[in-house]
Structures are given as structure tokens and as C-alpha cells.
PDB file of C-alpha atoms in Angstrom:
ATOM      1  CA  MET U 276     -70.209  89.851  -2.480  1.00 62.00           C
ATOM      2  CA  ARG U 277     -70.283  93.645  -2.635  1.00 71.00           C
ATOM      3  CA  ARG U 278     -66.542  94.166  -2.320  1.00 79.00           C
ATOM      4  CA  PRO U 279     -65.542  91.901  -5.287  1.00 79.00           C
ATOM      5  CA  ILE U 280     -68.165  93.665  -7.439  1.00 81.00           C
ATOM      6  CA  LEU U 281     -66.952  97.144  -6.648  1.00 86.00           C
ATOM      7  CA  LEU U 282     -63.201  96.029  -7.019  1.00 91.00           C
ATOM      8  CA  VAL U 283     -63.711  94.513 -10.479  1.00 93.00           C
ATOM      9  CA  LEU U 284     -65.842  97.375 -11.870  1.00 90.00           C
ATOM     10  CA  LEU U 285     -63.585  99.986 -10.318  1.00 94.00           C
ATOM     11  CA  ILE U 286     -60.438  98.398 -11.962  1.00 94.00           C
ATOM     12  CA  ASP U 287     -62.355  98.368 -15.276  1.00 95.00           C
ATOM     13  CA  LEU U 288     -63.379 102.008 -14.913  1.00 93.00           C
ATOM     14  CA  ILE U 289     -59.976 103.308 -13.899  1.00 94.00           C
ATOM     15  CA  ALA U 290     -58.311 101.412 -16.888  1.00 92.00           C
ATOM     16  CA  ILE U 291     -60.769 102.807 -19.410  1.00 89.00           C
ATOM     17  CA  ALA U 292     -60.563 106.364 -17.991  1.00 89.00           C
ATOM     18  CA  ALA U 293     -56.724 106.103 -18.089  1.00 89.00           C
ATOM     19  CA  ALA U 294     -56.787 104.954 -21.803  1.00 86.00           C
ATOM     20  CA  VAL U 295     -59.042 108.009 -22.666  1.00 84.00           C
ATOM     21  CA  VAL U 296     -56.986 110.539 -20.717  1.00 86.00           C
ATOM     22  CA  ILE U 297     -53.834 109.171 -22.358  1.00 84.00           C
ATOM     23  CA  TYR U 298     -55.344 109.632 -25.815  1.00 79.00           C
ATOM     24  CA  LEU U 299     -56.621 113.106 -25.045  1.00 80.00           C
ATOM     25  CA  LYS U 300     -53.361 114.262 -23.619  1.00 83.00           C
ATOM     26  CA  THR U 301     -50.928 112.645 -25.990  1.00 78.00           C
ATOM     27  CA  GLY U 302     -52.848 111.342 -28.916  1.00 67.00           C
ATOM     28  CA  GLU U 303     -51.386 107.926 -28.210  1.00 66.00           C
ATOM     29  CA  GLU U 304     -53.765 105.146 -29.005  1.00 62.00           C
ATOM     30  CA  LYS U 305     -54.484 102.953 -25.966  1.00 55.00           C
ATOM     31  CA  LEU U 306     -57.818 101.653 -26.938  1.00 58.00           C
ATOM     32  CA  GLY U 307     -56.996  99.320 -29.784  1.00 58.00           C
ATOM     33  CA  GLU U 308     -55.764  95.815 -30.255  1.00 61.00           C
ATOM     34  CA  GLY U 309     -52.644  95.079 -28.234  1.00 61.00           C
ATOM     35  CA  SER U 310     -53.224  97.871 -25.748  1.00 76.00           C
ATOM     36  CA  PHE U 311     -53.370  97.403 -21.939  1.00 84.00           C
ATOM     37  CA  LEU U 312     -57.113  97.218 -22.236  1.00 87.00           C
ATOM     38  CA  THR U 313     -56.772  94.238 -24.508  1.00 89.00           C
ATOM     39  CA  HIS U 314     -54.683  92.509 -21.898  1.00 91.00           C
ATOM     40  CA  LEU U 315     -57.165  93.380 -19.088  1.00 94.00           C
ATOM     41  CA  SER U 316     -59.973  92.002 -21.141  1.00 94.00           C
ATOM     42  CA  ALA U 317     -57.922  88.822 -21.774  1.00 95.00           C
ATOM     43  CA  ILE U 318     -57.081  88.504 -18.036  1.00 96.00           C
ATOM     44  CA  GLN U 319     -60.902  88.815 -17.246  1.00 97.00           C
ATOM     45  CA  LEU U 320     -61.840  86.104 -19.803  1.00 97.00           C
ATOM     46  CA  LEU U 321     -59.143  83.865 -18.193  1.00 97.00           C
ATOM     47  CA  ALA U 322     -60.540  84.528 -14.777  1.00 97.00           C
ATOM     48  CA  VAL U 323     -64.037  83.502 -15.872  1.00 97.00           C
ATOM     49  CA  SER U 324     -62.611  80.272 -17.396  1.00 98.00           C
ATOM     50  CA  TRP U 325     -60.770  79.505 -14.069  1.00 98.00           C
ATOM     51  CA  ILE U 326     -63.849  80.311 -11.940  1.00 97.00           C
ATOM     52  CA  SER U 327     -66.083  78.247 -14.187  1.00 97.00           C
ATOM     53  CA  PHE U 328     -63.650  75.328 -13.840  1.00 96.00           C
ATOM     54  CA  GLN U 329     -63.788  75.712 -10.017  1.00 97.00           C
ATOM     55  CA  ILE U 330     -67.626  75.526 -10.208  1.00 96.00           C
ATOM     56  CA  PHE U 331     -67.291  72.496 -12.436  1.00 94.00           C
ATOM     57  CA  ARG U 332     -65.102  70.702  -9.970  1.00 93.00           C
ATOM     58  CA  ILE U 333     -67.480  71.476  -7.025  1.00 94.00           C
ATOM     59  CA  ARG U 334     -70.673  70.627  -8.746  1.00 92.00           C
ATOM     60  CA  ASN U 335     -69.354  67.359 -10.143  1.00 91.00           C
ATOM     61  CA  ARG U 336     -67.957  65.807  -7.034  1.00 89.00           C
ATOM     62  CA  GLY U 337     -69.130  62.289  -6.874  1.00 81.00           C
ATOM     63  CA  ILE U 338     -70.834  62.467 -10.196  1.00 77.00           C
ATOM     64  CA  THR U 339     -70.191  59.701 -12.739  1.00 74.00           C
ATOM     65  CA  PRO U 340     -69.878  59.729 -15.671  1.00 74.00           C
ATOM     66  CA  VAL U 341     -69.212  63.468 -15.535  1.00 77.00           C
ATOM     67  CA  PHE U 342     -69.381  64.089 -19.264  1.00 76.00           C
ATOM     68  CA  ALA U 343     -72.769  62.365 -19.816  1.00 75.00           C
ATOM     69  CA  LEU U 344     -75.119  64.534 -21.948  1.00 67.00           C
ATOM     70  CA  THR U 345     -77.798  64.100 -19.171  1.00 75.00           C
ATOM     71  CA  ASN U 346     -75.456  65.744 -16.696  1.00 84.00           C
ATOM     72  CA  ALA U 347     -76.384  69.427 -16.675  1.00 86.00           C
ATOM     73  CA  ARG U 348     -73.474  70.201 -14.466  1.00 90.00           C
ATOM     74  CA  VAL U 349     -71.055  69.593 -17.336  1.00 90.00           C
ATOM     75  CA  VAL U 350     -72.056  73.081 -18.608  1.00 92.00           C
ATOM     76  CA  TRP U 351     -69.497  74.600 -16.273  1.00 94.00           C
ATOM     77  CA  GLY U 352     -66.770  72.712 -17.960  1.00 93.00           C
ATOM     78  CA  LEU U 353     -68.017  73.796 -21.383  1.00 92.00           C
ATOM     79  CA  ILE U 354     -68.108  77.319 -20.204  1.00 95.00           C
ATOM     80  CA  ALA U 355     -64.566  77.095 -18.896  1.00 96.00           C
ATOM     81  CA  ALA U 356     -63.417  75.752 -22.181  1.00 95.00           C
ATOM     82  CA  GLY U 357     -65.255  78.458 -24.001  1.00 95.00           C
ATOM     83  CA  PHE U 358     -63.817  81.362 -22.130  1.00 96.00           C
ATOM     84  CA  LEU U 359     -60.316  79.749 -22.377  1.00 96.00           C
ATOM     85  CA  PHE U 360     -60.711  79.868 -26.053  1.00 95.00           C
ATOM     86  CA  LEU U 361     -61.963  83.517 -25.942  1.00 94.00           C
ATOM     87  CA  PHE U 362     -58.871  84.292 -23.863  1.00 96.00           C
ATOM     88  CA  ALA U 363     -56.662  82.919 -26.619  1.00 94.00           C
ATOM     89  CA  ASP U 364     -58.752  84.715 -29.308  1.00 91.00           C
ATOM     90  CA  GLU U 365     -58.302  88.058 -27.527  1.00 90.00           C
ATOM     91  CA  LEU U 366     -54.530  87.709 -27.309  1.00 88.00           C
ATOM     92  CA  PHE U 367     -53.920  85.984 -30.693  1.00 87.00           C
ATOM     93  CA  LYS U 368     -56.699  87.493 -32.788  1.00 82.00           C
ATOM     94  CA  ILE U 369     -58.132  84.071 -33.879  1.00 83.00           C
ATOM     95  CA  HIS U 370     -61.337  85.397 -35.290  1.00 76.00           C
ATOM     96  CA  GLU U 371     -59.422  87.944 -37.338  1.00 74.00           C
ATOM     97  CA  SER U 372     -57.302  85.192 -38.795  1.00 77.00           C
ATOM     98  CA  LEU U 373     -60.369  83.175 -39.634  1.00 76.00           C
ATOM     99  CA  ASP U 374     -61.726  86.317 -41.439  1.00 73.00           C
ATOM    100  CA  GLU U 375     -58.636  86.399 -43.556  1.00 77.00           C
ATOM    101  CA  LEU U 376     -58.768  82.659 -44.157  1.00 76.00           C
ATOM    102  CA  ILE U 377     -62.401  82.844 -45.321  1.00 78.00           C
ATOM    103  CA  HIS U 378     -61.608  85.684 -47.752  1.00 69.00           C
ATOM    104  CA  SER U 379     -58.550  83.653 -49.059  1.00 78.00           C
ATOM    105  CA  LEU U 380     -60.443  80.337 -49.503  1.00 77.00           C
ATOM    106  CA  PHE U 381     -63.444  81.784 -51.194  1.00 72.00           C
ATOM    107  CA  SER U 382     -61.523  84.592 -53.075  1.00 73.00           C
ATOM    108  CA  LEU U 383     -63.775  87.211 -51.560  1.00 73.00           C
ATOM    109  CA  GLU U 384     -63.381  90.872 -52.500  1.00 76.00           C
ATOM    110  CA  GLU U 385     -63.419  93.354 -49.698  1.00 73.00           C
ATOM    111  CA  SER U 386     -66.900  94.834 -49.250  1.00 73.00           C
ATOM    112  CA  GLY U 387     -69.126  96.302 -46.448  1.00 70.00           C
ATOM    113  CA  LEU U 388     -70.362  92.781 -45.688  1.00 71.00           C
ATOM    114  CA  THR U 389     -67.279  90.579 -46.138  1.00 73.00           C
ATOM    115  CA  ASP U 390     -65.211  93.144 -44.203  1.00 73.00           C
ATOM    116  CA  ARG U 391     -67.405  92.422 -41.204  1.00 84.00           C
ATOM    117  CA  ILE U 392     -67.006  88.680 -41.147  1.00 84.00           C
ATOM    118  CA  ASP U 393     -64.892  88.898 -38.022  1.00 84.00           C
ATOM    119  CA  ASP U 394     -67.661  90.931 -36.388  1.00 84.00           C
ATOM    120  CA  LEU U 395     -70.157  88.200 -37.274  1.00 87.00           C
ATOM    121  CA  LEU U 396     -67.778  85.604 -35.829  1.00 87.00           C
ATOM    122  CA  ILE U 397     -67.930  87.366 -32.496  1.00 90.00           C
ATOM    123  CA  LEU U 398     -71.681  87.504 -32.804  1.00 92.00           C
ATOM    124  CA  GLY U 399     -71.605  83.751 -33.482  1.00 92.00           C
ATOM    125  CA  TYR U 400     -69.570  83.091 -30.259  1.00 92.00           C
ATOM    126  CA  ALA U 401     -72.138  85.002 -28.235  1.00 93.00           C
ATOM    127  CA  LEU U 402     -75.050  83.051 -29.821  1.00 95.00           C
ATOM    128  CA  ILE U 403     -73.377  79.723 -29.116  1.00 93.00           C
ATOM    129  CA  GLY U 404     -72.871  80.798 -25.537  1.00 90.00           C
ATOM    130  CA  ILE U 405     -76.594  81.582 -25.263  1.00 92.00           C
ATOM    131  CA  ALA U 406     -77.588  78.317 -26.866  1.00 93.00           C
ATOM    132  CA  VAL U 407     -75.463  76.452 -24.293  1.00 88.00           C
ATOM    133  CA  ILE U 408     -77.050  78.380 -21.464  1.00 87.00           C
ATOM    134  CA  VAL U 409     -80.565  77.821 -22.811  1.00 89.00           C
ATOM    135  CA  LYS U 410     -79.905  74.019 -23.057  1.00 87.00           C
ATOM    136  CA  TYR U 411     -78.531  73.752 -19.482  1.00 87.00           C
ATOM    137  CA  ARG U 412     -80.620  76.563 -17.971  1.00 87.00           C
ATOM    138  CA  SER U 413     -81.702  74.555 -14.939  1.00 86.00           C
ATOM    139  CA  GLU U 414     -78.196  74.530 -13.669  1.00 88.00           C
ATOM    140  CA  PHE U 415     -77.901  78.318 -13.816  1.00 86.00           C
ATOM    141  CA  PHE U 416     -80.291  78.817 -10.820  1.00 83.00           C
ATOM    142  CA  ILE U 417     -77.262  78.233  -8.668  1.00 85.00           C
ATOM    143  CA  MET U 418     -75.875  81.574  -9.733  1.00 86.00           C
ATOM    144  CA  LYS U 419     -79.124  83.539  -9.218  1.00 86.00           C
ATOM    145  CA  ARG U 420     -77.352  86.349  -7.377  1.00 89.00           C
ATOM    146  CA  GLY U 421     -75.161  86.912 -10.364  1.00 91.00           C
ATOM    147  CA  ILE U 422     -77.844  86.780 -13.030  1.00 92.00           C
ATOM    148  CA  PRO U 423     -78.342  90.515 -13.252  1.00 93.00           C
ATOM    149  CA  PHE U 424     -74.668  90.914 -13.847  1.00 94.00           C
ATOM    150  CA  PHE U 425     -74.748  88.083 -16.272  1.00 93.00           C
ATOM    151  CA  ILE U 426     -77.544  89.760 -18.346  1.00 94.00           C
ATOM    152  CA  CYS U 427     -75.734  93.082 -18.198  1.00 95.00           C
ATOM    153  CA  GLY U 428     -72.644  91.383 -19.445  1.00 96.00           C
ATOM    154  CA  PHE U 429     -74.417  90.022 -22.513  1.00 96.00           C
ATOM    155  CA  VAL U 430     -76.027  93.449 -23.135  1.00 96.00           C
ATOM    156  CA  SER U 431     -72.598  95.068 -23.006  1.00 96.00           C
ATOM    157  CA  LEU U 432     -71.297  92.422 -25.368  1.00 96.00           C
ATOM    158  CA  PHE U 433     -73.974  92.951 -27.974  1.00 96.00           C
ATOM    159  CA  LEU U 434     -73.535  96.739 -27.767  1.00 96.00           C
ATOM    160  CA  MET U 435     -69.859  96.183 -28.284  1.00 94.00           C
ATOM    161  CA  ILE U 436     -70.479  94.178 -31.383  1.00 94.00           C
ATOM    162  CA  ALA U 437     -72.820  96.803 -32.741  1.00 93.00           C
ATOM    163  CA  CYS U 438     -70.128  99.462 -32.158  1.00 91.00           C
ATOM    164  CA  ASP U 439     -67.561  97.225 -33.917  1.00 89.00           C
ATOM    165  CA  ILE U 440     -69.916  96.848 -36.939  1.00 89.00           C
ATOM    166  CA  PHE U 441     -70.342 100.518 -37.192  1.00 86.00           C
ATOM    167  CA  THR U 442     -66.581 101.432 -36.869  1.00 85.00           C
ATOM    168  CA  ASN U 443     -65.342  98.773 -39.273  1.00 81.00           C
ATOM    169  CA  ARG U 444     -66.003 101.070 -42.216  1.00 81.00           C
ATOM    170  CA  ASP U 445     -67.793 104.429 -42.608  1.00 81.00           C
ATOM    171  CA  ASP U 446     -70.370 103.082 -44.949  1.00 81.00           C
ATOM    172  CA  LEU U 447     -73.044 102.751 -42.182  1.00 81.00           C
ATOM    173  CA  VAL U 448     -72.126 105.859 -40.142  1.00 85.00           C
ATOM    174  CA  ARG U 449     -72.459 108.094 -43.135  1.00 84.00           C
ATOM    175  CA  TYR U 450     -76.224 107.305 -43.242  1.00 82.00           C
ATOM    176  CA  VAL U 451     -76.840 108.714 -39.734  1.00 82.00           C
ATOM    177  CA  VAL U 452     -74.380 111.651 -39.430  1.00 84.00           C
ATOM    178  CA  ASP U 453     -73.046 114.333 -41.605  1.00 85.00           C
ATOM    179  CA  ARG U 454     -69.869 113.597 -43.597  1.00 84.00           C
ATOM    180  CA  ASP U 455     -67.701 116.051 -41.437  1.00 86.00           C
ATOM    181  CA  GLN U 456     -68.802 114.295 -38.291  1.00 88.00           C
ATOM    182  CA  ILE U 457     -67.949 110.711 -39.439  1.00 82.00           C
ATOM    183  CA  ALA U 458     -64.381 110.617 -38.053  1.00 84.00           C
ATOM    184  CA  SER U 459     -65.324 111.945 -34.664  1.00 86.00           C
ATOM    185  CA  VAL U 460     -68.332 109.660 -34.341  1.00 87.00           C
ATOM    186  CA  GLN U 461     -66.295 106.651 -35.289  1.00 85.00           C
ATOM    187  CA  ARG U 462     -63.672 107.610 -32.709  1.00 84.00           C
ATOM    188  CA  VAL U 463     -66.291 107.911 -30.016  1.00 86.00           C
ATOM    189  CA  LEU U 464     -67.748 104.523 -31.031  1.00 88.00           C
ATOM    190  CA  SER U 465     -64.197 102.944 -30.926  1.00 84.00           C
ATOM    191  CA  PHE U 466     -63.884 104.190 -27.375  1.00 85.00           C
ATOM    192  CA  ALA U 467     -67.314 102.848 -26.540  1.00 89.00           C
ATOM    193  CA  GLU U 468     -66.403  99.461 -28.155  1.00 89.00           C
ATOM    194  CA  GLU U 469     -63.326  98.961 -26.023  1.00 88.00           C
ATOM    195  CA  GLY U 470     -65.069 100.204 -22.930  1.00 90.00           C
ATOM    196  CA  LEU U 471     -67.881  97.901 -23.397  1.00 94.00           C
ATOM    197  CA  LYS U 472     -65.684  94.972 -24.061  1.00 94.00           C
ATOM    198  CA  VAL U 473     -63.902  95.574 -20.825  1.00 95.00           C
ATOM    199  CA  PHE U 474     -67.059  96.068 -18.841  1.00 95.00           C
ATOM    200  CA  SER U 475     -68.671  93.067 -20.316  1.00 97.00           C
ATOM    201  CA  GLY U 476     -65.654  90.809 -19.194  1.00 96.00           C
ATOM    202  CA  GLY U 477     -65.840  92.454 -15.664  1.00 96.00           C
ATOM    203  CA  LEU U 478     -69.538  91.749 -15.380  1.00 96.00           C
ATOM    204  CA  PHE U 479     -69.016  88.165 -16.390  1.00 97.00           C
ATOM    205  CA  VAL U 480     -66.337  87.806 -13.735  1.00 96.00           C
ATOM    206  CA  VAL U 481     -68.701  89.173 -11.036  1.00 95.00           C
ATOM    207  CA  ALA U 482     -71.575  86.963 -12.207  1.00 95.00           C
ATOM    208  CA  PHE U 483     -69.510  83.760 -12.198  1.00 96.00           C
ATOM    209  CA  TYR U 484     -67.915  84.606  -8.873  1.00 94.00           C
ATOM    210  CA  ALA U 485     -71.419  84.674  -7.500  1.00 93.00           C
ATOM    211  CA  GLY U 486     -71.972  81.265  -8.938  1.00 93.00           C
ATOM    212  CA  LEU U 487     -68.755  80.015  -7.329  1.00 94.00           C
ATOM    213  CA  THR U 488     -69.765  81.351  -3.962  1.00 93.00           C
ATOM    214  CA  ALA U 489     -73.232  79.698  -4.240  1.00 92.00           C
ATOM    215  CA  ALA U 490     -71.645  76.412  -5.373  1.00 92.00           C
ATOM    216  CA  LYS U 491     -69.287  76.391  -2.306  1.00 92.00           C
ATOM    217  CA  GLU U 492     -72.241  77.162   0.025  1.00 90.00           C
ATOM    218  CA  SER U 493     -74.358  74.323  -1.548  1.00 84.00           C
ATOM    219  CA  ALA U 494     -71.454  71.824  -1.208  1.00 81.00           C
ATOM    220  CA  GLU U 495     -71.091  72.481   2.518  1.00 67.00           C
TER     221      GLU U 495
END
């Protein structure tokens, strides 16, 4: 278990460090949307979806009907579908498109609040995920070795959302730093946002890998 943990987190750390070094050396932006960090994040989300589907298959062998509401083991299928959607969202910016659609449908003017609708949508994704976990919490005991990483993944996710909210506009940052520091603080928070997003995905990969290992052991 230790080797996959170190490998995933080391890859994440090297990728983030490389993006920061490239920016410091050349000024070329490798931390935003469409960068190699975005693709690394997407790959990790797809990996979690695949791992969750494998757990779903193992945990539901001989269970019928699989999709009954009383079958707590169906949660792994729901998680697989959820992370597959997040993978598509990361690559195709679905929540940003929803933000634009909401503005268009309701004829909303850009403001500090409406400009953060996409951030609130990400927060909504996270809260839906927590609600599903709470409903089927008994099934999560199988991944007890991965729970610390799972919790850290959610902490990183919420910190990322907070950074995104602060960097969306400068209307919040100006209340906590001097005007001449706003640009540099927003840049640091942007770096932190992308780094936290990647680490969150990596932590989820590790957590669900622990669940897959445990599921295989329990099936033997």
C-alpha cells in the first residue's frame, strides 16, 4: 500500500513543482485551465471512477437486484458515475458552461456573487458527494485504511474551492491585503488552487485504491 501512495503523491508533487518552475523561469502559464495539470487532474478523476467501478463489480457479485435502494453496495457505482462526470467536467468545463447558461437564462449582470456561480457549483458537487457517503456510510468501512486520505482529499478540495472564490475577483482579497499586494496574493492563491486540486485527486486515488485492495481481500 505504501508504494502506490508514494508514487501517486510524488507524481503530483513533481507536476506542480514543474509548473511553478516553468512559470518562474519563463512566465509561461502552466497552472490554468488546459494546462498539463488540468490533464493530470482529469486522469486522476478517471482513475478514481475506474477503481470505484472495480469495487462495485467485486462487492456486487451474486447480489440481485444490484440497483435496489436497500443495497448499500450500489454506492460504488454511484461514485464511479460521479467521478466520470467530474472527469468530463474537468476536460470540457461543464460547470463553467452552466454558469454562462444561468447568467443567460436569468439575464444576470456580472457581480461578485453571480461571477462565483461556477465556484458554488463545484461546492455543490462536493456536498452531493458527502450526502451520498453519509447515506451509505456503512459500506465505507471496507476502505478504512484509506479513510485518512479520503478526509484529506476533501479538506484539499474545500481549500481549493476557497482559493477559487478568492481569486475569481479582487473584491474579497482587497479586504485582507493592501492594494499593491492584491496581484501577488491572487497569483499565489491561483498556484495553491491548482496544487490543491491535483493533490485532492491524488488523495482520492490513494483512498479508493485502499478500498479496492480491501474489497479484493474480502472476496477471497
